[in-house]
Coordinates of N, CA and C and ligand atoms in Angstrom, one line a residue:
M1 N -8.7 10.8 16.4 CA -10.0 10.5 15.7 C -10.3 11.7 14.7
S2 N -10.5 11.3 13.4 CA -10.8 12.4 12.5 C -12.2 12.8 12.6
E3 N -12.5 14.1 12.4 CA -13.8 14.7 12.5 C -14.6 14.3 11.3
G4 N -13.9 14.0 10.2 CA -14.5 13.7 8.9 C -15.5 12.6 9.0
G5 N -15.3 11.6 9.9 CA -16.2 10.5 9.9 C -17.5 10.8 10.6
R6 N -17.7 12.0 11.2 CA -18.9 12.3 12.0 C -20.0 13.0 11.3
K7 N -19.9 13.0 10.0 CA -21.0 13.6 9.2 C -21.5 12.6 8.2
S8 N -22.7 12.8 7.7 CA -23.2 11.9 6.7 C -22.6 12.3 5.4
G9 N -22.6 11.3 4.4 CA -22.2 11.7 3.1 C -20.7 11.8 2.9
Q10 N -19.9 11.3 3.8 CA -18.4 11.3 3.6 C -18.0 10.1 2.8
F11 N -17.2 10.3 1.9 CA -16.7 9.2 1.1 C -15.6 8.4 1.9
V12 N -15.8 7.1 2.0 CA -14.9 6.3 2.8 C -14.5 5.1 2.0
V13 N -13.3 4.5 2.3 CA -12.9 3.3 1.7 C -12.7 2.2 2.9
P14 N -12.6 1.0 2.5 CA -12.4 0.0 3.6 C -11.3 0.3 4.5
G15 N -11.5 0.2 5.8 CA -10.5 0.4 6.8 C -10.6 1.8 7.4
D16 N -11.3 2.7 6.8 CA -11.4 4.1 7.3 C -12.1 4.0 8.7
R17 N -11.6 4.9 9.6 CA -12.3 4.9 10.9 C -13.5 5.8 10.9
L18 N -14.6 5.3 11.5 CA -15.8 6.0 11.4 C -16.2 6.6 12.8
G19 N -15.6 6.0 13.9 CA -16.0 6.4 15.2 C -15.6 5.3 16.2
V20 N -16.1 5.5 17.4 CA -15.8 4.5 18.4 C -17.2 4.0 19.0
I21 N -17.2 2.8 19.5 CA -18.5 2.2 19.9 C -19.1 2.9 21.1
E22 N -18.3 3.8 21.8 CA -18.9 4.6 22.9 C -19.8 5.7 22.3
E23 N -19.5 6.1 21.1 CA -20.3 7.2 20.4 C -21.5 6.6 19.6
F24 N -21.1 5.5 18.8 CA -22.1 5.1 17.8 C -22.3 3.6 17.9
M25 N -23.4 3.1 17.3 CA -23.6 1.7 17.1 C -23.1 1.4 15.7
P26 N -22.4 0.3 15.5 CA -21.9 0.0 14.2 C -23.1 -0.6 13.4
G27 N -23.4 0.0 12.2 CA -24.4 -0.4 11.3 C -23.9 -1.2 10.2
S28 N -24.7 -1.3 9.1 CA -24.3 -2.1 8.0 C -23.1 -1.5 7.3
G29 N -22.3 -2.3 6.7 CA -21.1 -1.8 5.9 C -20.0 -1.4 6.9
T30 N -20.0 -1.9 8.1 CA -19.0 -1.5 9.1 C -18.5 -2.7 9.8
Y31 N -17.3 -2.6 10.4 CA -16.8 -3.6 11.3 C -16.1 -3.0 12.5
V32 N -15.9 -3.7 13.6 CA -15.3 -3.1 14.8 C -14.0 -3.9 15.1
V33 N -13.0 -3.1 15.4 CA -11.8 -3.7 15.9 C -11.3 -2.9 17.1
A34 N -11.2 -3.5 18.3 CA -10.8 -2.9 19.5 C -11.6 -1.6 19.8
G35 N -12.9 -1.7 19.6 CA -13.8 -0.6 20.0 C -13.9 0.5 18.9
V36 N -13.1 0.4 17.8 CA -13.1 1.4 16.8 C -13.9 0.8 15.6
I37 N -14.9 1.7 15.1 CA -15.7 1.3 14.0 C -15.0 1.7 12.7
H38 N -14.9 0.7 11.8 CA -14.3 1.0 10.5 C -15.3 0.7 9.3
S39 N -15.0 1.2 8.2 CA -15.8 0.9 7.0 C -15.4 -0.4 6.4
K40 N -16.3 -1.2 6.0 CA -16.0 -2.5 5.3 C -16.0 -2.3 3.8
V41 N -16.6 -1.2 3.4 CA -16.8 -1.1 1.9 C -16.4 0.3 1.5
T42 N -16.4 0.5 0.1 CA -16.2 1.8 -0.4 C -17.6 2.5 -0.6
G43 N -17.8 3.6 0.0 CA -19.1 4.2 0.0 C -19.3 5.5 0.7
C44 N -20.5 5.8 1.1 CA -20.8 7.0 1.8 C -21.3 6.7 3.2
T45 N -20.9 7.5 4.1 CA -21.3 7.3 5.5 C -22.8 7.8 5.7
L46 N -23.5 7.1 6.5 CA -24.8 7.5 6.9 C -24.9 7.6 8.4
L47 N -25.1 8.8 8.9 CA -25.0 8.9 10.3 C -26.5 9.2 10.9
D48 N -26.9 8.2 11.6 CA -28.3 8.3 12.2 C -28.1 8.9 13.6
K49 N -28.3 10.2 13.7 CA -28.0 10.9 15.0 C -29.0 10.6 16.1
L50 N -30.2 10.3 15.6 CA -31.3 9.9 16.6 C -30.9 8.6 17.3
N51 N -30.5 7.6 16.6 CA -30.2 6.3 17.1 C -28.7 6.1 17.4
K52 N -28.0 7.2 17.1 CA -26.5 7.1 17.3 C -25.9 5.9 16.6
K53 N -26.2 5.8 15.3 CA -25.8 4.6 14.5 C -25.1 5.1 13.3
V54 N -23.9 4.5 13.0 CA -23.2 4.8 11.8 C -23.2 3.6 10.8
S55 N -23.5 3.9 9.6 CA -23.5 2.8 8.5 C -22.8 3.4 7.3
V56 N -22.5 2.5 6.4 CA -21.9 2.9 5.2 C -22.7 2.3 4.0
Y57 N -23.2 3.3 3.2 CA -23.9 2.9 2.0 C -22.9 2.6 0.9
P58 N -22.9 1.4 0.4 CA -21.9 1.1 -0.7 C -22.2 1.9 -2.0
L59 N -21.2 2.7 -2.3 CA -21.4 3.7 -3.4 C -21.0 3.1 -4.8
I60 N -19.9 2.3 -4.7 CA -19.4 1.8 -6.0 C -19.4 0.3 -5.9
H61 N -19.9 -0.3 -6.9 CA -19.9 -1.8 -6.9 C -18.9 -2.3 -7.8
G62 N -18.2 -3.3 -7.4 CA -17.2 -4.0 -8.3 C -15.9 -3.2 -8.5
V63 N -15.7 -2.2 -7.7 CA -14.4 -1.4 -7.9 C -13.4 -2.1 -7.0
S64 N -12.2 -2.3 -7.5 CA -11.2 -2.9 -6.7 C -10.5 -1.9 -5.8
V65 N -10.4 -2.2 -4.6 CA -9.6 -1.4 -3.7 C -8.6 -2.4 -3.0
P66 N -7.4 -2.0 -2.7 CA -6.5 -2.9 -2.0 C -6.9 -3.3 -0.6
K67 N -7.0 -4.6 -0.4 CA -7.4 -5.1 0.9 C -6.2 -5.8 1.6
V68 N -6.4 -6.2 2.8 CA -5.3 -6.9 3.5 C -5.2 -8.3 2.7
G69 N -4.0 -8.6 2.4 CA -3.7 -9.8 1.6 C -3.6 -9.6 0.1
S70 N -4.1 -8.4 -0.4 CA -3.9 -8.1 -1.8 C -2.5 -8.0 -2.2
I71 N -2.1 -8.5 -3.4 CA -0.8 -8.3 -4.0 C -0.9 -7.2 -4.9
V72 N -0.2 -6.1 -4.6 CA -0.3 -4.9 -5.4 C 1.0 -4.5 -6.1
E73 N 0.9 -3.7 -7.2 CA 2.1 -3.2 -7.8 C 2.0 -1.8 -8.0
G74 N 3.1 -1.1 -8.1 CA 3.1 0.3 -8.3 C 4.5 0.9 -8.4
Q75 N 4.6 2.2 -8.6 CA 5.9 2.8 -8.7 C 6.3 3.5 -7.4
V76 N 7.5 3.3 -7.0 CA 8.0 3.9 -5.8 C 8.1 5.4 -6.0
S77 N 7.4 6.2 -5.2 CA 7.4 7.6 -5.4 C 8.4 8.4 -4.5
D78 N 8.7 7.7 -3.3 CA 9.5 8.4 -2.3 C 10.2 7.4 -1.5
V79 N 11.5 7.7 -1.2 CA 12.2 6.8 -0.3 C 12.9 7.6 0.8
Q80 N 12.6 7.2 2.0 CA 13.3 7.8 3.2 C 14.2 6.7 3.8
S81 N 14.9 7.0 4.8 CA 15.9 6.0 5.3 C 15.2 4.7 5.9
K82 N 13.9 4.9 6.4 CA 13.2 3.8 7.1 C 11.9 3.4 6.4
S83 N 11.5 4.1 5.3 CA 10.3 3.8 4.7 C 10.3 4.2 3.2
A84 N 9.4 3.5 2.5 CA 9.3 3.9 1.0 C 7.8 4.0 0.8
T85 N 7.4 4.9 -0.2 CA 6.0 5.2 -0.5 C 5.8 4.7 -2.0
L86 N 4.7 3.9 -2.1 CA 4.4 3.3 -3.4 C 3.1 3.9 -3.9
R87 N 3.1 4.3 -5.2 CA 1.8 4.7 -5.8 C 1.2 3.4 -6.4
I88 N 0.2 2.9 -5.8 CA -0.3 1.6 -6.2 C -1.2 1.8 -7.5
S89 N -0.8 1.0 -8.5 CA -1.5 1.2 -9.8 C -2.3 -0.1 -10.2
R90 N -2.0 -1.2 -9.6 CA -2.8 -2.4 -9.9 C -2.8 -3.4 -8.7
I91 N -3.9 -4.1 -8.7 CA -4.1 -5.2 -7.7 C -4.0 -6.5 -8.6
G92 N -3.1 -7.3 -8.4 CA -2.9 -8.5 -9.2 C -2.7 -8.0 -10.7
K93 N -3.6 -8.5 -11.5 CA -3.6 -8.0 -12.9 C -4.5 -6.9 -13.2
K94 N -5.3 -6.5 -12.2 CA -6.3 -5.5 -12.4 C -5.7 -4.0 -12.3
L95 N -5.9 -3.2 -13.3 CA -5.4 -1.8 -13.2 C -6.4 -1.0 -12.4
L96 N -5.9 -0.1 -11.6 CA -6.8 0.7 -10.7 C -7.0 2.1 -11.3
S97 N -8.1 2.7 -11.1 CA -8.3 4.0 -11.6 C -8.1 5.0 -10.4
G98 N -8.4 4.5 -9.2 CA -8.3 5.4 -8.0 C -6.8 5.7 -7.6
N99 N -6.7 6.5 -6.6 CA -5.3 6.8 -6.1 C -5.1 6.1 -4.8
F100 N -4.2 5.2 -4.8 CA -3.9 4.5 -3.5 C -2.5 4.6 -3.2
T101 N -2.2 4.9 -2.0 CA -0.8 5.0 -1.6 C -0.4 3.9 -0.6
G102 N 0.7 3.3 -0.9 CA 1.2 2.2 0.0 C 2.4 2.7 0.7
I103 N 2.6 2.2 2.0 CA 3.8 2.5 2.7 C 4.5 1.2 3.1
L104 N 5.7 1.2 2.8 CA 6.6 0.0 3.1 C 7.5 0.5 4.2
H105 N 7.4 -0.1 5.4 CA 8.3 0.2 6.5 C 9.5 -0.8 6.4
I106 N 10.6 -0.3 6.9 CA 11.9 -1.1 6.7 C 11.8 -2.5 7.4
S107 N 11.0 -2.5 8.5 CA 10.9 -3.8 9.2 C 10.0 -4.9 8.5
D108 N 9.3 -4.4 7.4 CA 8.5 -5.3 6.6 C 9.1 -5.7 5.3
V109 N 10.3 -5.2 5.1 CA 11.0 -5.5 3.8 C 11.4 -6.9 3.6
S110 N 11.9 -7.5 4.6 CA 12.5 -8.8 4.5 C 12.5 -9.5 5.9
P111 N 12.6 -10.9 5.9 CA 12.7 -11.6 7.2 C 14.0 -11.2 7.8
D112 N 15.0 -10.9 7.0 CA 16.3 -10.5 7.6 C 16.3 -9.0 7.9
Y113 N 17.3 -8.7 8.8 CA 17.5 -7.3 9.2 C 18.0 -6.4 8.0
V114 N 17.3 -5.3 7.8 CA 17.7 -4.4 6.7 C 17.9 -3.0 7.4
E115 N 19.1 -2.5 7.1 CA 19.4 -1.2 7.8 C 18.9 0.0 7.1
M116 N 19.0 0.1 5.8 CA 18.7 1.3 5.1 C 17.7 1.0 3.9
M117 N 16.6 1.8 3.8 CA 15.7 1.7 2.7 C 16.3 2.0 1.4
Y118 N 17.4 2.8 1.4 CA 18.1 3.1 0.1 C 18.7 1.8 -0.5
D119 N 18.9 0.8 0.3 CA 19.4 -0.5 -0.3 C 18.3 -1.4 -0.8
V120 N 17.0 -0.9 -0.6 CA 15.8 -1.7 -0.9 C 15.2 -1.3 -2.2
S121 N 15.0 0.0 -2.4 CA 14.4 0.6 -3.6 C 14.8 2.0 -3.7
K122 N 14.5 2.5 -5.0 CA 14.8 3.9 -5.3 C 13.6 4.5 -6.0
P123 N 13.3 5.8 -5.9 CA 12.2 6.3 -6.6 C 12.2 6.0 -8.1
G124 N 11.0 5.6 -8.6 CA 11.0 5.2 -10.0 C 10.9 3.7 -10.2
D125 N 11.4 2.9 -9.2 CA 11.3 1.5 -9.3 C 9.9 1.0 -9.3
V126 N 9.7 -0.1 -10.0 CA 8.3 -0.7 -9.9 C 8.4 -1.9 -8.9
M127 N 7.5 -1.9 -8.0 CA 7.5 -2.9 -6.9 C 6.2 -3.7 -6.8
R128 N 6.4 -4.9 -6.3 CA 5.2 -5.8 -6.0 C 5.3 -6.0 -4.5
A129 N 4.1 -5.8 -3.9 CA 4.1 -6.0 -2.4 C 2.7 -6.5 -2.0
K130 N 2.7 -7.0 -0.7 CA 1.5 -7.5 -0.1 C 0.9 -6.5 0.9
V131 N -0.4 -6.2 0.8 CA -1.0 -5.3 1.8 C -1.2 -6.1 3.1
I132 N -0.6 -5.5 4.2 CA -0.7 -6.2 5.5 C -1.6 -5.5 6.5
S133 N -2.0 -4.2 6.2 CA -2.9 -3.5 7.0 C -3.5 -2.3 6.2
T134 N -4.7 -2.0 6.5 CA -5.3 -0.8 5.8 C -5.8 0.2 6.8
M135 N -5.2 0.3 7.9 CA -5.7 1.2 9.0 C -5.5 2.7 8.5
N136 N -6.4 3.5 8.9 CA -6.3 5.0 8.7 C -5.9 5.4 7.3
R137 N -6.5 4.7 6.4 CA -6.5 5.0 5.0 C -5.1 4.8 4.3
A138 N -4.1 4.3 5.1 CA -2.8 4.0 4.5 C -2.7 2.5 4.3
H139 N -2.2 2.1 3.2 CA -2.0 0.7 2.9 C -0.6 0.3 3.3
H140 N -0.5 -0.4 4.4 CA 0.9 -0.8 4.8 C 1.3 -2.1 4.1
L141 N 2.5 -2.1 3.6 CA 2.9 -3.1 2.7 C 4.0 -4.0 3.3
S142 N 4.2 -5.2 2.7 CA 5.3 -6.0 3.1 C 5.9 -6.6 1.8
T143 N 7.2 -6.8 1.8 CA 7.9 -7.4 0.7 C 8.7 -8.6 1.2
S144 N 8.3 -9.2 2.3 CA 9.2 -10.2 3.0 C 9.2 -11.5 2.2
E145 N 8.1 -11.8 1.5 CA 8.1 -13.0 0.7 C 9.0 -12.9 -0.5
K146 N 9.4 -14.1 -1.0 CA 10.4 -14.2 -2.1 C 9.9 -13.6 -3.4
N147 N 8.6 -13.8 -3.7 CA 8.1 -13.3 -4.9 C 7.7 -11.8 -4.9
L148 N 8.0 -11.1 -3.8 CA 7.7 -9.7 -3.6 C 9.0 -8.9 -3.6
G149 N 8.9 -7.6 -4.0 CA 10.0 -6.7 -4.0 C 10.0 -6.0 -5.3
V150 N 11.2 -5.4 -5.6 CA 11.3 -4.6 -6.9 C 11.3 -5.6 -8.1
I151 N 10.4 -5.2 -9.1 CA 10.3 -6.1 -10.3 C 11.0 -5.4 -11.5
Y152 N 11.1 -4.1 -11.4 CA 11.9 -3.3 -12.4 C 12.6 -2.2 -11.7
A153 N 13.9 -2.0 -11.9 CA 14.6 -0.9 -11.3 C 15.4 -0.2 -12.4
F154 N 15.6 1.1 -12.1 CA 16.3 1.9 -13.1 C 17.6 2.5 -12.6
C155 N 18.6 2.6 -13.4 CA 19.9 3.0 -13.0 C 19.8 4.4 -12.4
S156 N 20.4 4.6 -11.2 CA 20.3 6.0 -10.6 C 21.3 6.9 -11.3
Q157 N 22.2 6.4 -12.1 CA 23.2 7.2 -12.8 C 22.7 7.7 -14.2
C158 N 22.2 6.7 -15.0 CA 21.8 7.0 -16.4 C 20.3 6.7 -16.7
G159 N 19.6 6.1 -15.8 CA 18.2 5.9 -16.0 C 17.8 4.6 -16.8
H160 N 18.8 3.9 -17.3 CA 18.6 2.7 -18.0 C 18.0 1.6 -17.1
I161 N 17.2 0.7 -17.7 CA 16.7 -0.4 -16.8 C 17.8 -1.4 -16.4
L162 N 17.8 -1.7 -15.1 CA 18.9 -2.6 -14.6 C 18.6 -4.0 -14.9
T163 N 19.6 -4.8 -15.2 CA 19.5 -6.2 -15.5 C 20.2 -7.0 -14.4
L164 N 19.7 -8.3 -14.3 CA 20.2 -9.2 -13.2 C 21.2 -10.1 -13.9
R165 N 22.5 -10.1 -13.4 CA 23.5 -11.0 -13.9 C 24.3 -11.6 -12.7
R166 N 24.3 -12.9 -12.7 CA 24.9 -13.6 -11.6 C 24.5 -13.1 -10.2
G167 N 23.2 -12.9 -10.1 CA 22.7 -12.4 -8.8 C 23.0 -11.0 -8.4
E168 N 23.5 -10.2 -9.4 CA 23.8 -8.8 -9.1 C 23.1 -7.9 -10.1
L169 N 22.5 -6.8 -9.6 CA 21.8 -5.9 -10.4 C 22.8 -4.9 -11.0
G170 N 22.8 -4.8 -12.3 CA 23.7 -3.9 -12.9 C 23.2 -3.2 -14.1
C171 N 23.8 -2.1 -14.5 CA 23.3 -1.3 -15.6 C 24.1 -1.7 -16.8
P172 N 23.4 -2.2 -17.9 CA 24.1 -2.7 -19.1 C 24.7 -1.5 -19.9
K173 N 24.2 -0.3 -19.6 CA 24.7 0.9 -20.3 C 26.0 1.5 -19.7
C174 N 25.9 1.8 -18.4 CA 27.0 2.5 -17.8 C 27.8 1.6 -16.8
G175 N 27.3 0.4 -16.5 CA 28.1 -0.5 -15.7 C 27.9 -0.4 -14.2
K176 N 27.0 0.6 -13.8 CA 26.8 0.8 -12.3 C 26.2 -0.5 -11.7
I177 N 26.6 -0.8 -10.5 CA 26.0 -1.9 -9.8 C 25.2 -1.3 -8.7
E178 N 24.0 -1.8 -8.5 CA 23.1 -1.3 -7.5 C 22.5 -2.3 -6.6
K179 N 21.9 -1.9 -5.5 CA 21.3 -2.8 -4.5 C 19.8 -2.6 -4.5
R180 N 19.1 -3.7 -4.4 CA 17.6 -3.6 -4.3 C 17.2 -4.9 -3.5
K181 N 15.9 -4.8 -3.0 CA 15.3 -6.1 -2.5 C 14.4 -6.5 -3.7
I182 N 14.9 -7.4 -4.5 CA 14.2 -7.8 -5.7 C 13.3 -9.0 -5.5
A183 N 12.2 -9.0 -6.3 CA 11.3 -10.2 -6.4 C 12.1 -11.3 -7.1
S184 N 11.7 -12.6 -6.8 CA 12.4 -13.7 -7.4 C 12.3 -13.7 -8.9
D185 N 11.2 -13.1 -9.5 CA 11.1 -13.1 -10.9 C 11.5 -11.7 -11.5
Y186 N 12.5 -11.0 -10.9 CA 12.9 -9.7 -11.4 C 13.2 -9.7 -12.9
G187 N 12.6 -8.7 -13.6 CA 12.8 -8.5 -15.0 C 12.2 -9.5 -15.9
K188 N 11.5 -10.5 -15.4 CA 10.9 -11.5 -16.3 C 9.4 -11.2 -16.6
G189 N 8.9 -10.2 -15.9 CA 7.4 -9.9 -16.1 C 7.1 -9.3 -17.4
Ligands
ZN1 ZN1 23.5 3.3 -15.9

């Protein structure tokens, strides 16, 4: 449990943990999952210490934040053997001004078994993914559907954009063949 949620005036986004129902009553702008109170909106926490009630005052109206079910796009910033990190820059067609980070775990890449994230994406790739959870400020992503995955990839040898030919991703400049989990409309966007 983060201490940050126990003061008034904390900036929170949907999904942030605010406390547990043993400590507080959930007020407006909140929801409860398994006894944990989360923020429903982007805003500021209001802690009523007398009545032990936590609410969130919506701070920004009409600002897009990635929610569960949102289709997001962004650049892959880091790749580990079992996960990749995405810097989310848009939801659907809407460009975002805020900083949102998405995490794609290897088990959510594809309905099929995938062994290494290095065969899925590389840093610098542009990826489309679906938000499947927003717990603890992290946007957990999935690319298991056909229209999700890498939409632009760059050659790890020369940096040129990779093109799709006969189902294979290759570099038209240096000829390197690479592996990715690509979206069905790769390179057509
Ligand atoms: Zn190349």
